[in-house]
mmCIF file of C-alpha atoms (C1' of nucleotides) in Angstrom:
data_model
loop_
_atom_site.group_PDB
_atom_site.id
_atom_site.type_symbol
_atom_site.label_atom_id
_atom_site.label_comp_id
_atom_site.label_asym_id
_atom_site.label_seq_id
_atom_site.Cartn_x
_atom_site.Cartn_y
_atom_site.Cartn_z
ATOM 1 C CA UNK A 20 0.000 0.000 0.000
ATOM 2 C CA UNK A 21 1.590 3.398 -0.985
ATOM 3 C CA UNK A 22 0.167 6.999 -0.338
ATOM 4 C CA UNK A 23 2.297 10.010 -1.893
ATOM 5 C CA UNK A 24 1.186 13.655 -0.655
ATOM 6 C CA UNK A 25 3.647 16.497 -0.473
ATOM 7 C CA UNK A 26 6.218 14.950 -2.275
ATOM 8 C CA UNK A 27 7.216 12.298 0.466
ATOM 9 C CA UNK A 28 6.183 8.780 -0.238
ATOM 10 C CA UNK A 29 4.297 7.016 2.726
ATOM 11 C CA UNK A 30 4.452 2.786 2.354
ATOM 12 C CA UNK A 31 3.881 -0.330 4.039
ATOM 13 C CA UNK A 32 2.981 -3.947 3.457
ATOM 14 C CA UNK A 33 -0.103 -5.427 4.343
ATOM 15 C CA UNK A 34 0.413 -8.125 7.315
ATOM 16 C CA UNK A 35 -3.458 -8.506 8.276
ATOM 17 C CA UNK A 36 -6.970 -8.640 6.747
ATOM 18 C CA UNK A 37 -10.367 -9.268 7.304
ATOM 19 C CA UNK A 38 -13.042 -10.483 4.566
ATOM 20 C CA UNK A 39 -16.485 -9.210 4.943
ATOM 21 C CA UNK A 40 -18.826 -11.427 2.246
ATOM 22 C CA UNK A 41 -21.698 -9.008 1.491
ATOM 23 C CA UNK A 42 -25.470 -9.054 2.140
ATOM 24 C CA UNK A 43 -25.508 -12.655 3.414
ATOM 25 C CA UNK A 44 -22.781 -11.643 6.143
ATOM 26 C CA UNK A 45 -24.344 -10.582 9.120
ATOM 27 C CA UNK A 46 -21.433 -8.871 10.112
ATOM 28 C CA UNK A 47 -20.920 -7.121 7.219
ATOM 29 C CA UNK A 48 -22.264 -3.407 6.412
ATOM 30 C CA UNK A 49 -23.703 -5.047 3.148
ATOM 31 C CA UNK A 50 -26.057 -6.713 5.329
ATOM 32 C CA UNK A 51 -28.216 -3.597 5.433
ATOM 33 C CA UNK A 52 -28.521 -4.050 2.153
ATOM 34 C CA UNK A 53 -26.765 -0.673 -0.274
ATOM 35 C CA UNK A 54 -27.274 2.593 1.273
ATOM 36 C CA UNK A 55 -25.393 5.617 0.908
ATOM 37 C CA UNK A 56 -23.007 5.321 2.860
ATOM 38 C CA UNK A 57 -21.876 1.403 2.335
ATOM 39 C CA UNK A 58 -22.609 2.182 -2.173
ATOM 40 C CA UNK A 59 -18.821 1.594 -2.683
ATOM 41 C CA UNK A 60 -19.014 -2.141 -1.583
ATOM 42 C CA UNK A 61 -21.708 -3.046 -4.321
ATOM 43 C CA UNK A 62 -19.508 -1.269 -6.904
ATOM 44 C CA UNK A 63 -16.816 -2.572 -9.154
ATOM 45 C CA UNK A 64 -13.867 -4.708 -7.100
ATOM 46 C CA UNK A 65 -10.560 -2.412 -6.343
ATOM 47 C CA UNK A 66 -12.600 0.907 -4.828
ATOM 48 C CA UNK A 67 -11.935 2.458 -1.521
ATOM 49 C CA UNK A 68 -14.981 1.744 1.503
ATOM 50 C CA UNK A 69 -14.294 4.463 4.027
ATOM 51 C CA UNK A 70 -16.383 4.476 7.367
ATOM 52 C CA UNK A 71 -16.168 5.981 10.238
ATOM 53 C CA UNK A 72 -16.539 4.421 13.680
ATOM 54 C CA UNK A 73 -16.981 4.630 17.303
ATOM 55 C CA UNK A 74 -16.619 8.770 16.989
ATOM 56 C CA UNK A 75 -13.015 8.960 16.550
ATOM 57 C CA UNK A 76 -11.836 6.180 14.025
ATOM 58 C CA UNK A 77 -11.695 5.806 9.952
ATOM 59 C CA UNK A 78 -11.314 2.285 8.856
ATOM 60 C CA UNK A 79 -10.222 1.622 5.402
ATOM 61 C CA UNK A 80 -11.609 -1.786 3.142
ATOM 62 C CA UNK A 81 -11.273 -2.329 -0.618
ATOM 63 C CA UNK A 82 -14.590 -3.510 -2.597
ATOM 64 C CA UNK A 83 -13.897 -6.762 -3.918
ATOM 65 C CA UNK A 84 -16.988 -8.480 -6.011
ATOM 66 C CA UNK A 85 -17.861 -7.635 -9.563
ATOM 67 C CA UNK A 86 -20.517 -4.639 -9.814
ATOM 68 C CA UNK A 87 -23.618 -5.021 -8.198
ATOM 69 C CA UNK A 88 -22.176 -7.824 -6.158
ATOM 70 C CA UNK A 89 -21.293 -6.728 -2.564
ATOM 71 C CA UNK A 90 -18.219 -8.069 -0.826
ATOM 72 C CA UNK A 91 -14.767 -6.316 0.909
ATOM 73 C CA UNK A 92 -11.598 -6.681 2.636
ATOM 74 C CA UNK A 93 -10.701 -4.543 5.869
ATOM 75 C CA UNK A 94 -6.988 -3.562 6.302
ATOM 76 C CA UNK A 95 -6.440 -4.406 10.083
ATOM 77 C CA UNK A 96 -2.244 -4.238 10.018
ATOM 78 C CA UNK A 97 0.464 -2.880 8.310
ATOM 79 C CA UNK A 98 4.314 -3.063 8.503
ATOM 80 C CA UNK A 99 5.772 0.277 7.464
ATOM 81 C CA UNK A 100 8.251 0.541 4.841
ATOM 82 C CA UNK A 101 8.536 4.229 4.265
ATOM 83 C CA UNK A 102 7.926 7.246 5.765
ATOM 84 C CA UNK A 103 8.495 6.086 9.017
ATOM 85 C CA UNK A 104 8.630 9.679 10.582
ATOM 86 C CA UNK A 105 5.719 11.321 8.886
ATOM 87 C CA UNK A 106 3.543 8.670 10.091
ATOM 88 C CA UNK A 107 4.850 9.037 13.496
ATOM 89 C CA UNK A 108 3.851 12.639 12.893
ATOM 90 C CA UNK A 109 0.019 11.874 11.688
ATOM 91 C CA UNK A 110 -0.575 9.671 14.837
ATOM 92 C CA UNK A 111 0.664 12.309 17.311
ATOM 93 C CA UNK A 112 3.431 9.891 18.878
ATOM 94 C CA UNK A 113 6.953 9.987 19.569
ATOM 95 C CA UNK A 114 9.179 7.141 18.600
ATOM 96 C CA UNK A 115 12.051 5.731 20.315
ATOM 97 C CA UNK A 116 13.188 3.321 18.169
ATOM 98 C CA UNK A 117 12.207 0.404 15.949
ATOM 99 C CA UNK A 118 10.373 -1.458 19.001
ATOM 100 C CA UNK A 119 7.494 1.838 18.791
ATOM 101 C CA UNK A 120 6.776 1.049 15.031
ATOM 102 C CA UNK A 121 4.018 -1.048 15.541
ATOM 103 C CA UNK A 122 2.098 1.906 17.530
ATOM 104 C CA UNK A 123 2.386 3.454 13.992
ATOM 105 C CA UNK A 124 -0.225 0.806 11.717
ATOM 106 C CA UNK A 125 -1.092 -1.816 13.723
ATOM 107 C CA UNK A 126 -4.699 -2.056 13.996
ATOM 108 C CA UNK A 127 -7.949 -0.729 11.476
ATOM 109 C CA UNK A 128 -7.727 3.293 12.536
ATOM 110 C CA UNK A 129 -4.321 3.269 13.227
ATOM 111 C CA UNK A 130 -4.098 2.920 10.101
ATOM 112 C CA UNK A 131 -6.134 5.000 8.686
ATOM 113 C CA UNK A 132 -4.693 7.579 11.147
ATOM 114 C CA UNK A 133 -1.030 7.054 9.965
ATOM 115 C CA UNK A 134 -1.903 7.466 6.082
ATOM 116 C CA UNK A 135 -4.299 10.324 6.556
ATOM 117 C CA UNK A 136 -7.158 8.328 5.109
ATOM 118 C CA UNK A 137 -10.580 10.033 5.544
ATOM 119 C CA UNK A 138 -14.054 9.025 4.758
ATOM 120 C CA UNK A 139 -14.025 12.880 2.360
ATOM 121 C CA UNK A 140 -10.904 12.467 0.860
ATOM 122 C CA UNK A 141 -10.635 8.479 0.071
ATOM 123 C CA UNK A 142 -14.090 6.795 -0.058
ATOM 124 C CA UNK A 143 -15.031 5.620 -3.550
ATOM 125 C CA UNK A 144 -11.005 5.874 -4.566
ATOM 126 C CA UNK A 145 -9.958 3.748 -7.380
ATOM 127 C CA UNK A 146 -6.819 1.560 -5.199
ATOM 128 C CA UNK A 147 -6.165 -0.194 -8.214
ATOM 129 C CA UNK A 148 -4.961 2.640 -10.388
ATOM 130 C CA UNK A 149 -1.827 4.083 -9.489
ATOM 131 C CA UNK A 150 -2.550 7.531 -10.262
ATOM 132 C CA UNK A 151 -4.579 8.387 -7.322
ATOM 133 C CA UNK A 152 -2.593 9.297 -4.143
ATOM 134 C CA UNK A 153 -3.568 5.727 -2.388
ATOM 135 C CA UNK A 154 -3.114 2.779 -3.895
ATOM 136 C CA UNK A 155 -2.443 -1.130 -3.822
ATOM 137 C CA UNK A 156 0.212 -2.893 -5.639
ATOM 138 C CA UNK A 157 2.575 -5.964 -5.530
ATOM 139 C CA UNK A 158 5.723 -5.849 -4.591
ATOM 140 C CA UNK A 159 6.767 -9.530 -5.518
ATOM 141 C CA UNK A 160 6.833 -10.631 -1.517
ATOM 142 C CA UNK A 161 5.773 -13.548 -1.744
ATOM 143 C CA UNK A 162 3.708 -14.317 1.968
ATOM 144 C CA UNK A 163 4.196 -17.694 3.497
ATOM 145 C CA UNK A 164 2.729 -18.869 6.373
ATOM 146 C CA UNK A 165 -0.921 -16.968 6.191
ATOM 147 C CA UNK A 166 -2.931 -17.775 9.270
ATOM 148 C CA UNK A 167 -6.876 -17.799 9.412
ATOM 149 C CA UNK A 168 -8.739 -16.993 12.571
ATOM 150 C CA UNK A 169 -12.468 -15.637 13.733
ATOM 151 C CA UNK A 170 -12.491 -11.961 13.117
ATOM 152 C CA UNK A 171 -11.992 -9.149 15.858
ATOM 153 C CA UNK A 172 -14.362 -6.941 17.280
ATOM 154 C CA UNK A 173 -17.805 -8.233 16.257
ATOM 155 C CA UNK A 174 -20.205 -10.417 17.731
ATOM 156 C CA UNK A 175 -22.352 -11.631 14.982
ATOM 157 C CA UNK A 176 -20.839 -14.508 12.853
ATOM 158 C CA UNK A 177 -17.914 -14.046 14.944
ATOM 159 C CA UNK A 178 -17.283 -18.089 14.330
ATOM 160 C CA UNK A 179 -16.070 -17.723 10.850
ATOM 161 C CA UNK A 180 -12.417 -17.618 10.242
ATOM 162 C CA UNK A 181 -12.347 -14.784 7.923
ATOM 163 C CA UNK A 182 -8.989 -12.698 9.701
ATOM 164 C CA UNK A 183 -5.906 -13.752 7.916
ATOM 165 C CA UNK A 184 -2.876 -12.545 9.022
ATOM 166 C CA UNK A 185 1.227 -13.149 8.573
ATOM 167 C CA UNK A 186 2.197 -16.004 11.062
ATOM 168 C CA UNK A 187 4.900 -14.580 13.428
ATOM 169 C CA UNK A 188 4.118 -10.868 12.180
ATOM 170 C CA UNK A 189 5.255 -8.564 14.439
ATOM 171 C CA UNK A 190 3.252 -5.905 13.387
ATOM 172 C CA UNK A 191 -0.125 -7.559 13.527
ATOM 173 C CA UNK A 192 -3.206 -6.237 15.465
ATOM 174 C CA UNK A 193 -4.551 -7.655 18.662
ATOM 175 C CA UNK A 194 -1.166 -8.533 20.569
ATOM 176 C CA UNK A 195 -0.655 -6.056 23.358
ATOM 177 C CA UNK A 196 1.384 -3.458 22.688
ATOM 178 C CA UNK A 197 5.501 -2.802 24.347
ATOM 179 C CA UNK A 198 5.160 0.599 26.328
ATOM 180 C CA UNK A 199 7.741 3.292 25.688
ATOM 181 C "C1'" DG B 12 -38.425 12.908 17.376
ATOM 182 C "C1'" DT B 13 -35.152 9.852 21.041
ATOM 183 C "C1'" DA B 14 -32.259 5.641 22.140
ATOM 184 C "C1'" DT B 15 -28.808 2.524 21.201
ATOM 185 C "C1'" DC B 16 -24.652 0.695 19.346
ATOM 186 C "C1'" DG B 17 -20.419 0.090 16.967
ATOM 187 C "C1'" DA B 18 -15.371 -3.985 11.715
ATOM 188 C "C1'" DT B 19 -11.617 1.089 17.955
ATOM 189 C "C1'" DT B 20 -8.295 3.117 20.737
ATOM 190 C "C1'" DA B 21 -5.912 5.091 24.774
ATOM 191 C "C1'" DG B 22 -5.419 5.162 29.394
ATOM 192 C "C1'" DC B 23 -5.950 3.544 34.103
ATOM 193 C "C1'" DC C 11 -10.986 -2.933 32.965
ATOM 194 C "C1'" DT C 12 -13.664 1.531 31.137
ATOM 195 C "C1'" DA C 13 -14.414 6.225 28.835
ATOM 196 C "C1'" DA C 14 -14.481 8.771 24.801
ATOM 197 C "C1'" DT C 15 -17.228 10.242 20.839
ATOM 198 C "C1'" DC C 16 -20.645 10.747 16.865
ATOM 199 C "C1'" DG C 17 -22.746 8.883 12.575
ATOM 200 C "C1'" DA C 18 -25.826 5.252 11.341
ATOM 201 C "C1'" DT C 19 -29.556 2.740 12.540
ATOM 202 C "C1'" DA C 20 -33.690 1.170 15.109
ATOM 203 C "C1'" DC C 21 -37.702 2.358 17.053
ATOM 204 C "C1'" DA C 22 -41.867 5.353 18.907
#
DNA sequence: GTATCGATTAGC
DNA sequence: CTAATCGATACA
């Protein structure tokens, strides 16, 4: 995942997802069927679904069925690559060396928080095209040892294992975090 | 119109 | 463990 704003180029890999099927998943915003503010997720695959939760929080997912079909995946973790400082900077925290990275990315608004992502300026964004200021690619890392588990945070269909994650990940949600 | 809750996080 | 915080949703 890459963001470039004021000439400084913010990236990280994605360590941690969560699938959300669409209007059959009860713990999916799809299940409400489309409304205004879920549209994206019923739209073409590779588009930006940006909500915003609990009063404080932005969450980014990526639409991922063909148009008219809904469906997405929720970034929960990233391990930064670049732009180490100006993330730092976004999330209003010092660092004090490598061991404080994870306070960066790890976790759904954290996130969010660290790339600047807002509901305004990112929902309905085309992640798939490059040209944009947030967007997806490959980077040829080839992921081995991808673990499924139930998904955080909900309580409906909370059975499923739909959270995949790196194995051994240090920068995965839902461990606690190292103080200072 | 009011009431409730949430795909979270920080802090105690 | 709980408070914060507000848009979306459910309900009268």
């Amino acid at each position: 995942m890459r963001h470039e704003e004021h000439g400084s180029t913010l990236s990280a890999r994605i360590v941690e997802v969560e699938a959300y099927l669409g209007e059959r998943d009860p713990a999916a915003h799809a299940a409400a069927g489309k409304t205004l503010r879920n549209a994206v997720i019923f739209g073409p695959p590779g588009y930006a679904y940006v909500y915003f939760i609990y009063g404080n929080h932005f969450c980014l997912n990526v639409s991922c069925e063909r148009e008219g079909l809904a469906g997405c995946v929720l970034f929960r973790a990233l391990e930064p690559i670049t732009g180490i400082e100006e993330m730092a900077r976004a999330r209003g925290i010092e660092l004090h060396g490598p061991k404080d990275w994870r306070k960066l990315t790890s976790g759904p608004g954290r996130l969010c928080e660290a790339f600047g992502i807002t509901r305004v300026r990112d929902n309905g964004m085309d992640l798939t095209a490059g040209a944009g200021s947030l967007w997806i690619g490959d980077d040829g890392y080839s992921a081995r040892g991808i673990v499924a588990t139930p998904r955080i945070g909900i309580v409906k269909a909370a059975d499923k294992p739909l959270r995949y994650l790196l194995g051994g990940n240090r920068f995965v949600s839902g461990v606690k975090l190292l103080s200072r």
